[in-house]
Coordinates of C-alpha atoms in Angstrom, one line a residue:
M14 CA 0.0 0.0 0.0
L15 CA 1.6 3.3 -1.1
S16 CA 0.6 6.8 -0.1
I17 CA 1.2 9.1 -3.0
L18 CA 2.5 12.6 -2.3
L19 CA 2.2 15.2 -5.2
L20 CA 4.7 18.0 -5.2
T21 CA 4.0 20.9 -7.6
V22 CA 7.0 22.9 -8.7
T23 CA 6.9 26.2 -10.6
V24 CA 9.5 26.5 -13.2
S25 CA 10.9 30.0 -14.3
C26 CA 8.5 32.9 -14.9
K27 CA 6.2 30.9 -17.1
K28 CA 3.3 29.0 -15.6
T29 CA 4.8 25.7 -16.4
T30 CA 4.5 23.2 -13.6
K31 CA 6.2 19.9 -13.1
T32 CA 4.5 17.3 -10.9
E33 CA 6.9 15.0 -9.0
V34 CA 5.5 11.8 -7.5
Q35 CA 7.0 10.5 -4.3
E36 CA 5.9 7.2 -3.0
V37 CA 5.8 6.6 0.7
D38 CA 5.7 2.9 1.6
T39 CA 3.1 2.4 4.3
Y40 CA 3.1 -1.4 4.3
V41 CA 4.4 -1.7 7.9
A42 CA 1.8 0.8 9.2
D43 CA -1.0 -0.9 7.3
N44 CA -0.1 -4.4 8.4
Y45 CA 1.5 -4.1 11.9
T46 CA 0.7 -2.6 15.2
K47 CA 3.6 -0.9 17.1
K48 CA 4.1 -0.9 20.8
E49 CA 7.0 0.6 22.8
V50 CA 7.9 -0.8 26.2
D51 CA 10.6 -0.5 28.7
I52 CA 11.6 -4.0 29.8
E53 CA 13.2 -4.3 33.2
M54 CA 16.4 -6.3 33.5
R55 CA 17.5 -8.3 36.5
D56 CA 19.4 -5.4 38.0
G57 CA 16.4 -3.0 37.7
I58 CA 17.6 -1.1 34.6
T59 CA 15.0 -0.8 31.8
L60 CA 15.8 -1.2 28.1
H61 CA 13.6 0.6 25.6
T62 CA 12.1 -2.0 23.2
T63 CA 9.9 -1.5 20.1
I64 CA 7.6 -4.4 19.1
Y65 CA 5.9 -4.7 15.7
S66 CA 3.1 -7.3 15.7
P67 CA 1.1 -8.4 12.7
K68 CA -2.5 -7.1 12.7
D69 CA -3.7 -10.5 11.6
T70 CA -4.1 -12.2 15.0
S71 CA -5.6 -15.4 13.6
K72 CA -2.3 -17.3 14.0
K73 CA 0.8 -17.3 16.1
Y74 CA 4.1 -15.9 15.0
P75 CA 7.8 -16.2 15.9
I76 CA 9.7 -13.3 17.3
I77 CA 12.7 -12.0 15.4
M78 CA 14.7 -9.4 17.2
Q79 CA 17.6 -7.0 16.8
R80 CA 19.5 -5.3 19.6
T81 CA 21.3 -2.2 18.6
P82 CA 23.4 0.7 19.8
Y83 CA 22.3 2.7 16.8
S84 CA 18.7 3.4 17.9
S85 CA 15.4 1.6 17.5
R86 CA 13.8 4.8 16.1
P87 CA 11.5 6.2 14.9
Y88 CA 10.2 6.7 18.4
G89 CA 6.6 7.2 19.2
E90 CA 3.9 4.6 18.7
G91 CA 2.4 6.4 15.7
N92 CA 5.8 6.5 13.9
F93 CA 6.7 3.4 11.8
K94 CA 9.8 2.1 10.1
T95 CA 9.1 1.6 6.3
K96 CA 10.8 -1.8 6.5
I97 CA 11.2 -4.1 9.4
G98 CA 13.0 -7.5 9.9
P99 CA 16.0 -9.0 8.2
N100 CA 14.3 -8.7 4.7
E101 CA 11.1 -7.9 2.9
H102 CA 10.0 -11.6 2.7
L103 CA 10.1 -12.1 6.4
M104 CA 8.3 -8.8 6.9
K105 CA 5.5 -9.7 4.4
E106 CA 5.1 -13.4 5.6
G107 CA 4.3 -12.1 9.1
N108 CA 6.6 -12.2 12.1
V109 CA 6.8 -10.3 15.4
I110 CA 9.7 -8.0 14.8
V111 CA 11.4 -6.4 17.8
Y112 CA 14.1 -3.7 18.1
Q113 CA 15.8 -2.8 21.3
D114 CA 18.2 0.0 22.3
V115 CA 21.0 -1.7 24.2
R116 CA 22.0 -0.7 27.8
G117 CA 23.2 2.9 28.0
R118 CA 22.2 3.9 24.5
W119 CA 19.3 6.2 23.3
L120 CA 16.1 5.5 25.4
S121 CA 17.5 2.7 27.4
E122 CA 18.7 3.2 31.0
G123 CA 22.1 2.2 32.3
H124 CA 25.7 2.9 31.3
Y125 CA 27.1 1.9 27.9
V126 CA 30.3 0.0 27.7
N127 CA 31.9 -0.3 24.2
M128 CA 32.1 -4.1 23.6
R129 CA 30.9 -4.9 27.1
A130 CA 32.9 -7.9 28.6
Y131 CA 31.1 -11.2 29.1
I132 CA 30.8 -12.4 32.7
P133 CA 30.8 -16.2 33.0
N134 CA 29.3 -17.9 36.0
K135 CA 27.4 -14.9 37.3
T136 CA 26.7 -15.0 41.1
S137 CA 24.3 -12.1 41.5
D138 CA 21.7 -10.0 39.7
D139 CA 24.1 -7.1 39.7
Q140 CA 26.4 -9.0 37.3
V141 CA 25.0 -8.1 33.9
D142 CA 26.2 -8.2 30.4
E143 CA 24.7 -8.4 26.9
S144 CA 24.0 -12.1 27.3
S145 CA 21.9 -11.6 30.5
D146 CA 20.2 -8.5 29.0
T147 CA 19.2 -10.6 25.9
Y148 CA 18.0 -13.5 28.1
D149 CA 15.9 -11.2 30.2
T150 CA 14.4 -9.5 27.1
I151 CA 13.5 -12.8 25.6
E152 CA 12.0 -14.0 28.8
W153 CA 9.7 -10.9 28.9
L154 CA 8.8 -11.2 25.2
V155 CA 7.7 -14.8 25.1
N156 CA 5.5 -14.2 28.2
N157 CA 4.0 -10.9 27.3
V158 CA 3.7 -10.5 23.5
E159 CA 0.4 -11.9 22.3
N160 CA 0.2 -14.5 19.5
N161 CA 3.9 -15.5 19.7
N162 CA 4.7 -19.2 19.1
G163 CA 7.4 -19.4 21.7
N164 CA 10.3 -19.4 19.1
V165 CA 12.7 -16.5 18.9
G166 CA 15.3 -15.6 16.4
I167 CA 17.9 -12.8 16.4
W168 CA 19.9 -11.1 13.7
G169 CA 22.0 -8.0 13.2
I170 CA 24.7 -6.5 11.0
S171 CA 28.0 -5.1 12.3
Y172 CA 27.6 -4.1 16.0
P173 CA 24.0 -5.5 16.1
G174 CA 25.7 -8.7 14.7
H175 CA 27.9 -8.7 17.7
Y176 CA 24.9 -8.7 19.9
A177 CA 23.4 -11.5 17.9
T178 CA 26.5 -13.6 18.6
Y179 CA 26.3 -12.6 22.3
A180 CA 22.7 -14.0 22.4
T181 CA 24.0 -17.5 21.8
V182 CA 26.2 -17.5 24.9
D183 CA 24.1 -18.7 27.9
A184 CA 21.1 -18.6 25.5
H185 CA 17.5 -18.5 26.5
P186 CA 15.7 -21.8 25.8
A187 CA 13.3 -20.0 23.4
L188 CA 16.1 -18.7 21.2
K189 CA 16.1 -21.1 18.2
A190 CA 18.0 -19.2 15.5
A191 CA 20.7 -16.6 15.5
S192 CA 22.3 -15.0 12.4
P193 CA 25.3 -12.8 13.4
Q194 CA 26.2 -10.8 10.3
A195 CA 29.4 -8.9 9.8
C196 CA 29.6 -9.4 13.5
I197 CA 32.4 -7.7 15.5
G198 CA 34.5 -10.3 17.3
D199 CA 37.2 -8.3 18.9
F200 CA 38.0 -4.6 18.5
F201 CA 41.8 -5.3 18.4
F202 CA 41.3 -7.2 15.1
D203 CA 38.0 -5.7 13.7
D204 CA 37.2 -2.1 12.8
F205 CA 39.6 0.1 14.8
H206 CA 42.6 -2.2 14.7
H207 CA 44.0 -4.8 12.3
N208 CA 46.6 -7.0 13.9
G209 CA 47.5 -4.2 16.3
A210 CA 47.7 -1.4 13.7
Y211 CA 45.4 1.4 14.5
L212 CA 43.0 2.2 11.6
L213 CA 43.2 5.9 11.3
S214 CA 40.5 5.7 8.6
Y215 CA 38.0 5.0 11.4
F216 CA 39.0 8.2 13.3
R217 CA 35.7 9.9 12.5
A218 CA 33.7 7.0 14.0
T219 CA 35.3 7.3 17.4
S220 CA 32.9 9.8 18.9
L221 CA 30.0 7.5 18.0
F222 CA 31.1 5.1 20.7
G223 CA 32.9 7.4 23.1
T224 CA 30.7 10.3 23.8
Q225 CA 28.9 10.3 27.2
R226 CA 25.2 11.0 27.1
P227 CA 24.3 14.3 28.7
N228 CA 22.3 15.0 31.9
G229 CA 23.9 12.3 33.9
D230 CA 23.8 9.6 31.2
A231 CA 20.0 9.9 31.0
P232 CA 18.0 8.3 28.2
I233 CA 17.8 10.6 25.1
D234 CA 15.9 10.3 21.8
T235 CA 18.2 12.5 19.7
A236 CA 21.9 12.1 18.8
W237 CA 24.1 13.5 21.5
Y238 CA 27.4 13.0 19.7
T239 CA 29.0 14.8 16.8
L240 CA 31.4 13.3 14.3
P241 CA 34.8 15.0 13.8
N242 CA 34.5 17.3 10.8
L243 CA 37.7 17.3 8.8
P244 CA 38.2 20.7 7.1
T245 CA 39.2 19.1 3.8
E246 CA 38.3 16.5 1.2
D247 CA 42.0 15.4 1.1
Q248 CA 42.2 13.1 4.1
Y249 CA 45.7 11.9 3.1
Q250 CA 47.2 15.4 3.2
F251 CA 45.2 16.3 6.3
F252 CA 46.5 13.4 8.4
L253 CA 50.0 13.8 7.0
D254 CA 50.1 17.5 8.0
A255 CA 48.6 16.7 11.4
G256 CA 51.6 14.7 12.4
P257 CA 51.6 12.5 15.5
L258 CA 48.3 11.0 16.7
K259 CA 48.4 13.1 19.9
N260 CA 47.9 16.2 17.8
L261 CA 44.3 15.0 17.1
D262 CA 43.2 15.2 20.7
Y263 CA 41.4 18.5 20.1
F264 CA 38.7 16.8 18.1
F265 CA 37.6 15.0 21.2
E266 CA 37.6 18.0 23.7
Y267 CA 33.9 18.7 23.6
E268 CA 33.5 21.4 26.2
T269 CA 29.9 20.7 26.8
A270 CA 27.9 22.0 29.7
D271 CA 28.3 18.7 31.5
T272 CA 32.0 18.5 30.9
P273 CA 34.5 20.5 33.0
T274 CA 37.0 22.5 30.9
M275 CA 39.9 21.4 33.1
R276 CA 41.2 18.0 32.3
P277 CA 44.5 16.2 32.8
E278 CA 47.1 16.6 30.1
G279 CA 46.5 14.1 27.2
V280 CA 43.0 13.1 28.5
T281 CA 40.0 14.0 26.3
D282 CA 36.2 14.0 26.9
D283 CA 35.8 11.0 24.6
Y284 CA 36.3 7.8 26.7
F285 CA 36.8 5.6 23.6
W286 CA 39.6 7.8 22.2
N287 CA 41.1 7.7 25.7
E288 CA 40.9 3.9 25.7
L289 CA 42.6 3.7 22.3
K290 CA 45.4 5.9 23.5
E291 CA 46.0 4.2 26.8
H292 CA 45.7 0.6 25.6
P293 CA 47.9 0.3 22.5
N294 CA 48.6 -3.4 23.1
Y295 CA 46.3 -6.4 23.4
D296 CA 46.0 -6.1 27.2
E297 CA 43.4 -7.3 29.7
M298 CA 41.0 -4.6 28.6
W299 CA 40.8 -5.6 25.0
Q300 CA 41.0 -9.3 25.8
S301 CA 38.1 -9.2 28.2
R302 CA 35.9 -7.5 25.7
G303 CA 36.6 -10.0 22.9
L304 CA 33.8 -12.4 22.3
I305 CA 35.5 -15.0 20.2
Q306 CA 37.1 -16.8 23.1
H307 CA 33.6 -17.3 24.8
L308 CA 32.1 -19.4 21.9
K309 CA 33.2 -22.7 23.4
N310 CA 29.7 -23.4 24.9
V311 CA 27.2 -22.1 22.4
K312 CA 23.9 -23.8 23.3
S313 CA 23.1 -26.6 20.8
S314 CA 19.4 -25.5 20.9
V315 CA 20.4 -22.4 18.9
A316 CA 21.0 -22.8 15.2
T317 CA 23.6 -20.3 13.9
M318 CA 24.1 -18.9 10.4
I319 CA 27.1 -16.5 10.1
V320 CA 27.0 -14.1 7.3
G321 CA 29.8 -11.9 5.8
G322 CA 31.1 -10.2 2.8
W323 CA 34.4 -11.2 1.2
F324 CA 35.1 -7.5 0.7
D325 CA 34.0 -6.2 4.0
A326 CA 36.6 -3.6 5.1
E327 CA 35.1 -3.3 8.6
D328 CA 34.3 -6.8 9.9
L329 CA 35.8 -9.8 8.1
Y330 CA 37.8 -11.2 11.0
G331 CA 34.7 -11.3 13.3
P332 CA 32.3 -13.4 11.2
L333 CA 35.1 -15.8 10.0
E334 CA 36.4 -16.4 13.5
T335 CA 32.9 -16.6 14.9
Y336 CA 32.0 -19.4 12.5
K337 CA 35.3 -21.2 13.0
N338 CA 35.2 -21.1 16.8
I339 CA 31.5 -22.2 17.1
E340 CA 32.4 -25.0 14.6
K341 CA 35.5 -26.0 16.5
Y342 CA 34.1 -26.2 20.0
N343 CA 30.4 -27.2 19.4
E344 CA 30.4 -30.3 17.2
D345 CA 26.7 -31.1 17.6
N346 CA 25.5 -27.6 16.7
Y347 CA 23.8 -26.5 13.5
N348 CA 26.3 -23.9 12.5
T349 CA 26.7 -22.6 8.9
M350 CA 28.3 -19.7 7.0
V351 CA 27.3 -17.6 4.1
F352 CA 29.9 -15.4 2.4
G353 CA 29.2 -13.4 -0.8
P354 CA 30.7 -10.7 -3.0
W355 CA 29.7 -7.8 -0.7
D356 CA 31.1 -4.9 1.3
H357 CA 29.8 -4.2 4.8
G358 CA 26.1 -5.2 5.0
G359 CA 25.8 -5.4 1.2
W360 CA 23.6 -8.5 1.4
A361 CA 20.8 -6.5 3.1
R362 CA 20.4 -4.1 0.2
D363 CA 17.9 -4.3 -2.6
K364 CA 20.1 -3.3 -5.5
E365 CA 19.8 -5.4 -8.6
R366 CA 23.4 -5.0 -9.8
N367 CA 25.9 -6.2 -7.1
V368 CA 29.0 -4.0 -7.2
V369 CA 31.8 -3.3 -4.7
G370 CA 33.7 -0.1 -5.6
N371 CA 34.6 -0.4 -9.2
Y372 CA 34.0 -4.1 -9.5
Y373 CA 30.8 -5.8 -10.8
F374 CA 30.0 -9.3 -9.5
G375 CA 26.6 -10.0 -11.1
D376 CA 22.9 -9.4 -10.8
S377 CA 20.4 -10.2 -8.0
I378 CA 23.1 -11.8 -5.7
S379 CA 21.8 -10.0 -2.6
L380 CA 18.1 -10.6 -3.6
F381 CA 18.9 -14.3 -4.0
Y382 CA 20.5 -14.4 -0.5
Q383 CA 17.5 -12.7 1.1
K384 CA 14.9 -14.9 -0.5
D385 CA 16.6 -18.3 -0.8
I386 CA 19.0 -18.4 2.1
E387 CA 18.1 -16.0 4.9
T388 CA 14.3 -16.4 4.8
K389 CA 14.7 -20.2 4.4
F390 CA 17.0 -20.3 7.5
F391 CA 14.7 -18.4 9.8
N392 CA 11.5 -20.1 8.6
H393 CA 12.9 -23.6 9.1
F394 CA 14.0 -22.9 12.7
L395 CA 11.2 -20.6 13.8
K396 CA 8.2 -22.0 11.9
G397 CA 9.3 -25.3 10.5
E398 CA 10.7 -28.6 11.7
G399 CA 13.7 -27.0 13.3
D400 CA 16.0 -30.0 12.7
K401 CA 19.3 -30.0 11.0
N402 CA 17.8 -30.7 7.6
S403 CA 17.3 -27.1 6.7
G404 CA 18.0 -27.6 3.0
L405 CA 21.0 -25.2 3.3
P406 CA 24.6 -26.3 3.0
E407 CA 27.3 -25.9 5.7
A408 CA 29.1 -23.3 3.6
Y409 CA 27.2 -21.2 1.0
V410 CA 30.1 -19.3 -0.6
F411 CA 30.5 -17.1 -3.6
D412 CA 33.6 -17.5 -5.8
T413 CA 34.4 -13.9 -6.5
G414 CA 36.6 -14.8 -9.5
K415 CA 34.2 -17.1 -11.3
K416 CA 31.3 -15.1 -10.0
E417 CA 29.2 -18.0 -9.0
W418 CA 27.8 -19.6 -5.8
K419 CA 29.2 -22.9 -4.5
K420 CA 27.9 -25.2 -1.7
Y421 CA 30.3 -27.2 0.5
D422 CA 29.9 -29.6 3.4
T423 CA 32.9 -28.1 5.2
W424 CA 34.9 -24.9 5.1
P425 CA 37.6 -24.8 3.8
P426 CA 36.4 -27.4 1.3
E427 CA 37.6 -31.0 1.9
N428 CA 39.6 -30.9 -1.4
A429 CA 41.6 -27.8 -0.4
A430 CA 45.3 -28.1 0.2
K431 CA 48.2 -25.8 1.0
Q432 CA 50.4 -24.4 -1.8
T433 CA 53.4 -22.3 -1.3
M434 CA 54.8 -19.6 -3.6
Y435 CA 58.0 -17.6 -3.1
L436 CA 58.8 -13.9 -3.5
S437 CA 61.6 -14.1 -5.9
D438 CA 63.9 -11.7 -7.7
D439 CA 62.9 -9.9 -10.9
Q440 CA 59.3 -9.4 -9.6
E441 CA 58.5 -13.1 -9.9
L442 CA 56.2 -15.2 -7.8
T443 CA 57.4 -18.7 -8.1
S444 CA 56.6 -22.2 -7.0
E445 CA 60.2 -22.9 -5.9
Q446 CA 62.6 -20.8 -3.9
K447 CA 65.2 -19.2 -6.2
G448 CA 68.0 -18.2 -3.8
T449 CA 68.2 -15.9 -0.8
T450 CA 68.8 -12.3 -1.7
G451 CA 67.5 -9.1 -0.2
I452 CA 65.2 -6.6 -2.0
Q453 CA 65.4 -3.2 -0.5
F454 CA 63.1 -0.2 -0.6
I455 CA 63.0 3.2 1.2
S456 CA 60.0 3.8 3.4
D457 CA 59.7 7.6 3.4
I458 CA 57.5 8.9 6.3
K459 CA 56.9 12.1 4.2
K460 CA 55.5 10.1 1.3
P461 CA 53.6 7.0 2.7
V462 CA 51.9 4.7 0.2
P463 CA 48.2 5.7 -0.2
Y464 CA 45.6 3.0 0.4
S465 CA 43.5 4.5 -2.5
E466 CA 44.1 6.9 -5.3
D467 CA 40.8 8.6 -4.6
V468 CA 40.8 12.1 -3.1
K469 CA 38.0 12.2 -0.6
T470 CA 37.3 12.1 3.1
V471 CA 35.2 9.1 4.3
F472 CA 33.3 8.1 7.4
T473 CA 34.7 4.6 7.2
P474 CA 36.4 3.2 4.0
R475 CA 34.8 0.5 1.9
K476 CA 35.5 0.9 -1.7
Y477 CA 39.3 0.3 -1.5
M478 CA 38.8 -3.5 -0.9
T479 CA 38.4 -4.0 -4.7
D480 CA 40.4 -1.0 -5.8
D481 CA 42.7 -1.2 -8.8
Q482 CA 46.2 -1.5 -7.4
R483 CA 48.1 -0.3 -10.5
F484 CA 48.8 3.0 -8.8
A485 CA 50.6 1.2 -6.0
A486 CA 52.5 -1.3 -8.2
R487 CA 54.1 1.7 -9.9
R488 CA 55.7 3.0 -6.7
S489 CA 59.3 2.2 -5.7
D490 CA 58.3 1.5 -2.1
V491 CA 55.9 -1.2 -3.1
L492 CA 57.4 -4.6 -4.0
V493 CA 55.7 -6.5 -6.7
F494 CA 55.8 -10.3 -7.3
E495 CA 53.8 -11.9 -10.1
T496 CA 53.2 -15.2 -11.8
D497 CA 53.2 -15.8 -15.5
V498 CA 49.8 -15.8 -17.2
M499 CA 47.8 -18.6 -15.7
E500 CA 47.4 -21.6 -18.1
E501 CA 44.6 -23.0 -16.0
D502 CA 42.3 -21.8 -13.2
L503 CA 43.7 -21.5 -9.7
T504 CA 41.1 -21.3 -6.9
L505 CA 42.0 -19.8 -3.6
A506 CA 39.7 -21.2 -0.9
G507 CA 40.6 -20.5 2.7
D508 CA 43.1 -18.5 4.6
I509 CA 46.5 -17.2 3.4
M510 CA 49.7 -17.0 5.5
A511 CA 52.5 -14.7 4.5
H512 CA 55.8 -15.9 5.9
L513 CA 58.0 -12.8 5.4
K514 CA 61.7 -12.6 6.1
V515 CA 62.6 -9.0 6.6
A516 CA 65.0 -6.5 8.0
T517 CA 64.9 -2.7 8.6
T518 CA 67.5 0.0 9.4
G519 CA 65.1 1.1 12.1
T520 CA 63.6 -0.5 15.2
A521 CA 59.9 -0.5 14.1
A522 CA 57.9 -1.1 10.9
D523 CA 54.6 -2.2 9.6
W524 CA 54.2 -4.9 7.0
I525 CA 51.4 -5.0 4.5
V526 CA 50.7 -7.9 2.1
K527 CA 48.2 -7.7 -0.8
V528 CA 46.9 -10.5 -3.0
I529 CA 45.9 -9.3 -6.4
D530 CA 44.2 -10.7 -9.5
V531 CA 45.7 -9.1 -12.6
H532 CA 43.1 -9.1 -15.4
P533 CA 44.0 -9.6 -19.0
A534 CA 44.2 -6.7 -21.5
D535 CA 40.9 -7.6 -23.2
A536 CA 38.8 -7.6 -20.0
E537 CA 35.5 -5.8 -20.5
T538 CA 34.9 -2.6 -18.5
N539 CA 31.6 -2.4 -16.5
E540 CA 29.4 0.6 -16.3
E541 CA 30.2 1.4 -12.6
M542 CA 33.9 1.8 -13.3
Q543 CA 35.4 5.2 -12.4
D544 CA 36.0 7.3 -15.6
H545 CA 39.8 7.3 -15.3
L546 CA 40.0 3.5 -15.1
K547 CA 39.4 0.5 -17.4
M548 CA 39.1 -3.2 -16.7
S549 CA 41.9 -3.8 -19.1
N550 CA 44.9 -5.0 -16.9
Y551 CA 42.8 -4.2 -13.8
H552 CA 44.7 -5.1 -10.6
L553 CA 41.8 -6.4 -8.4
M554 CA 42.8 -6.5 -4.7
V555 CA 41.4 -9.9 -3.5
R556 CA 42.8 -9.8 0.0
S557 CA 45.1 -7.5 2.1
E558 CA 46.3 -7.3 5.6
V559 CA 48.7 -5.5 7.9
L560 CA 50.7 -6.6 10.8
R561 CA 52.2 -3.9 13.1
G562 CA 55.8 -5.4 13.3
R563 CA 56.1 -4.9 17.1
F564 CA 53.4 -7.6 17.5
R565 CA 55.1 -10.2 15.3
N566 CA 55.6 -12.5 18.3
S567 CA 52.9 -11.3 20.7
F568 CA 50.0 -8.9 20.5
S569 CA 50.3 -8.3 24.3
D570 CA 54.1 -7.9 24.6
P571 CA 55.4 -5.7 21.8
E572 CA 59.1 -5.7 21.0
P573 CA 61.4 -3.6 18.7
F574 CA 63.3 -4.9 15.7
T575 CA 67.1 -5.2 15.9
P576 CA 68.4 -2.9 13.1
N577 CA 69.5 -4.8 10.0
E578 CA 68.8 -8.2 11.5
K579 CA 66.9 -10.7 9.4
T580 CA 63.6 -11.3 11.2
D581 CA 60.5 -13.5 10.7
V582 CA 57.2 -11.7 10.3
N583 CA 54.1 -14.0 9.8
I584 CA 50.9 -12.4 8.7
K585 CA 47.6 -14.2 8.6
L586 CA 45.3 -12.9 5.8
Q587 CA 41.6 -13.7 6.2
D588 CA 40.0 -16.3 4.1
V589 CA 39.2 -15.8 0.4
F590 CA 37.2 -17.7 -2.2
H591 CA 38.5 -16.5 -5.5
T592 CA 39.5 -18.1 -8.7
I593 CA 42.5 -16.6 -10.6
K594 CA 41.2 -17.5 -14.0
K595 CA 43.1 -18.8 -16.9
G596 CA 44.6 -15.9 -18.7
H597 CA 44.9 -13.8 -15.5
K598 CA 48.0 -13.4 -13.3
L599 CA 48.4 -13.7 -9.5
Q600 CA 50.3 -10.9 -8.0
I601 CA 51.6 -10.1 -4.5
Q602 CA 52.4 -6.6 -3.3
V603 CA 54.5 -5.9 -0.1
Q604 CA 54.8 -2.5 1.4
S605 CA 55.2 -0.9 4.9
T606 CA 52.8 2.1 4.8
W607 CA 49.1 2.2 3.9
F608 CA 48.0 5.7 4.6
P609 CA 45.7 6.9 6.0
L610 CA 44.0 3.6 6.2
I611 CA 46.4 2.9 9.1
D612 CA 48.3 5.4 11.1
L613 CA 51.9 6.2 10.3
N614 CA 54.4 4.0 12.2
P615 CA 57.3 6.2 13.5
Q616 CA 59.7 3.4 12.3
T617 CA 61.6 3.9 15.5
Y618 CA 60.3 2.0 18.5
V619 CA 58.3 3.9 21.1
D620 CA 56.2 2.3 23.8
N621 CA 53.0 3.9 22.6
I622 CA 52.6 5.3 19.1
F623 CA 49.5 7.3 20.3
K624 CA 52.0 9.4 22.4
A625 CA 54.9 9.5 19.9
N626 CA 56.6 12.8 19.2
E627 CA 57.4 14.4 15.8
S628 CA 61.1 13.6 16.3
D629 CA 60.3 9.8 16.7
F630 CA 59.3 9.6 13.0
K631 CA 62.2 8.5 10.7
T632 CA 62.6 7.4 7.2
Q633 CA 64.1 3.9 7.0
T634 CA 65.3 1.3 4.5
H635 CA 63.5 -2.0 4.6
T636 CA 64.5 -5.3 3.1
V637 CA 62.4 -8.3 2.0
F638 CA 64.3 -11.5 1.5
T639 CA 63.6 -13.9 -1.3
D640 CA 63.1 -16.9 1.0
S641 CA 59.8 -15.2 2.0
N642 CA 56.8 -17.1 0.9
I643 CA 53.0 -17.0 0.7
E644 CA 51.1 -20.1 1.8
F645 CA 47.7 -20.3 0.0
T646 CA 44.8 -22.6 0.5
V647 CA 43.8 -23.9 -2.9
L648 CA 41.3 -26.3 -4.4
K649 CA 42.8 -29.4 -5.9

């Protein structure tokens, strides 16, 4: 049911009018009733919860819920979302759809903790976490929502995906299905860090998580935080000119009425920025907030379907490690994974053509997922038999090179094996080691390698995950290693380990490895391609990862390099499913800066880079030795 709004626009002096038709989708308001309640948790705190129930009360429905730090708005029982639930099919089939503001956010009471630590073996009602809050919420819903069938599902993307994972730990008996999607697993490896390197490109998102609510942390229905506004579209030059990270503190000195203007030196009003600064290593704070290590006892009564995008710049570690850990420690559970050619949350969009950045993967891929995978999963466990015979495979994965879906009984597939290739002289990537020489390059802190050739300031980066890497291959501080033209398909299916042998004239360095599919000269350009590029010889980045070198042996106990000493640096790159097709080439790029995706390493060792001085930053010469290798997981 659509409500039609007619807008009449007068054009120039003549009495010519143009009528523009805007369609407002009223399906939810026409078919659902909306109720807002404050559900009391075991410690007395109430959480604001919005319940959409089908107007057709002739049958009973499952409850599908999402818990979010990003608001369950629109608030007010007469104000409706235009779409509810994981997808349109589940909305139109009829389900009770619930949204909840998590503790300490928006209209919920309590204090918000960014990635709140799980408390096992709770001994009192004062010990609360996201698991207990979810349990208490489900308990209230199944006992108070009319026409529910006693079965509950939960889903969410990104941070809400994290809460969906959390729900499976100490799960309520009514929880039958959980789909954590792009779920954060650990903030030292997702989003704000990658293997210990701080993602400067997420700088503007900091205040979203670290701004205290006003009026004594009271519930509020409007945004109380402001995002840092960079005074330029050239974020590369801005952060380069800004210098050390401590020079950015002023963005988080809010000077609100609730905030005293006197503060200790180096401490800001943003508690998340303060945490980032004071905890540069994987210490007890980060470890306690990670959820991956608590997935050893996921209730077998909860079916899990983990969803992710192969080109998700924000949360790729989280969903992969969530799937793998549930799988490893919970043998009898129904636990599956779905990974497609998407960026962050791309599977939930309704676009016909599926594109990430410049790269086109095909039509209706997300629509297929929503109808034939996601809807099928929830219906089977919430309305159907609920056994392990869901009709879905263990791994529903999209080969981003062949551009087609595949189904496997295990992940990685049973016929996958390890294959090692060496970084050899003359820019060759070879199946055998060809000696042990050193290849040098200068890492100039005044000219770090850009992560993208685009000039723009972003909230969080996404497009770069499929960016053409020719611009980087042409730099002297990026080492290139490449196979001959492939005579047959090579399918990468699983994780990738880079075993680097390196040295540096300094005492600190970052190491970045990129896996690239070099397309042939006659590759056809798609319509979404940026004007200055063509698909001919396109260098598609398939996977990339950084390791902050100080963490090469331990993320908790950093250590400097010994100048000019050959050193092992092993970097785990997240899983891929990509065929380097016949006629293409496989390329590896190695570099030590990736700016401003990650912050600039001083290249001289300091205890805390967030507190480094201008004088700590030094240009250094790095060496990569030709006994370095890349271990791929390939289909045989």
